[in-house]
Amino acid sequence: MFILSDWLLLLILFLPFIHLGKASKRFYFNNPMWPGKH
């Protein structure tokens, strides 16, 4: 059973990786043809 602090710890651990993934996608696919570009 997860406690709220465990979820917060997981978020703190994984948020930087998610942010890096989004940043790398913006960096490598920074063209208007890429469907994920906002």
PDB file of C-alpha atoms in Angstrom:
ATOM      1  CA  MET A   1       0.000   0.000   0.000  1.00  0.00           C
ATOM      2  CA  PHE A   2       1.375   3.329  -1.081  1.00  0.00           C
ATOM      3  CA  ILE A   3       1.459   6.333   1.175  1.00  0.00           C
ATOM      4  CA  LEU A   4       1.253   9.913  -0.107  1.00  0.00           C
ATOM      5  CA  SER A   5       4.922  10.487   0.710  1.00  0.00           C
ATOM      6  CA  ASP A   6       5.859   7.501  -1.467  1.00  0.00           C
ATOM      7  CA  TRP A   7       3.991   9.007  -4.421  1.00  0.00           C
ATOM      8  CA  LEU A   8       5.685  12.354  -3.834  1.00  0.00           C
ATOM      9  CA  LEU A   9       9.071  10.639  -3.737  1.00  0.00           C
ATOM     10  CA  LEU A  10       8.331   8.841  -7.001  1.00  0.00           C
ATOM     11  CA  LEU A  11       7.224  12.119  -8.598  1.00  0.00           C
ATOM     12  CA  ILE A  12      10.382  13.875  -7.413  1.00  0.00           C
ATOM     13  CA  LEU A  13      12.493  11.039  -8.805  1.00  0.00           C
ATOM     14  CA  PHE A  14      10.760  10.750 -12.189  1.00  0.00           C
ATOM     15  CA  LEU A  15       9.819  14.337 -13.033  1.00  0.00           C
ATOM     16  CA  PRO A  16      13.379  15.282 -14.128  1.00  0.00           C
ATOM     17  CA  PHE A  17      13.474  12.290 -16.515  1.00  0.00           C
ATOM     18  CA  ILE A  18      10.075  13.216 -17.985  1.00  0.00           C
ATOM     19  CA  HIS A  19      11.246  16.817 -18.371  1.00  0.00           C
ATOM     20  CA  LEU A  20      14.463  15.696 -20.064  1.00  0.00           C
ATOM     21  CA  GLY A  21      12.470  13.489 -22.431  1.00  0.00           C
ATOM     22  CA  LYS A  22      10.239  16.376 -23.469  1.00  0.00           C
ATOM     23  CA  ALA A  23      13.212  18.709 -23.842  1.00  0.00           C
ATOM     24  CA  SER A  24      15.120  16.185 -25.992  1.00  0.00           C
ATOM     25  CA  LYS A  25      12.063  15.688 -28.205  1.00  0.00           C
ATOM     26  CA  ARG A  26      11.814  19.455 -28.676  1.00  0.00           C
ATOM     27  CA  PHE A  27      15.530  19.603 -29.415  1.00  0.00           C
ATOM     28  CA  TYR A  28      15.742  16.745 -31.913  1.00  0.00           C
ATOM     29  CA  PHE A  29      12.375  17.165 -33.618  1.00  0.00           C
ATOM     30  CA  ASN A  30      12.227  20.953 -33.716  1.00  0.00           C
ATOM     31  CA  ASN A  31      10.609  21.116 -37.142  1.00  0.00           C
ATOM     32  CA  PRO A  32       7.033  22.086 -38.097  1.00  0.00           C
ATOM     33  CA  MET A  33       6.385  18.619 -39.565  1.00  0.00           C
ATOM     34  CA  TRP A  34       6.740  16.869 -36.188  1.00  0.00           C
ATOM     35  CA  PRO A  35       3.211  16.042 -34.903  1.00  0.00           C
ATOM     36  CA  GLY A  36       4.142  16.422 -31.230  1.00  0.00           C
ATOM     37  CA  LYS A  37       5.389  19.989 -31.666  1.00  0.00           C
ATOM     38  CA  HIS A  38       3.266  22.625 -29.929  1.00  0.00           C
TER      39      HIS A  38
END
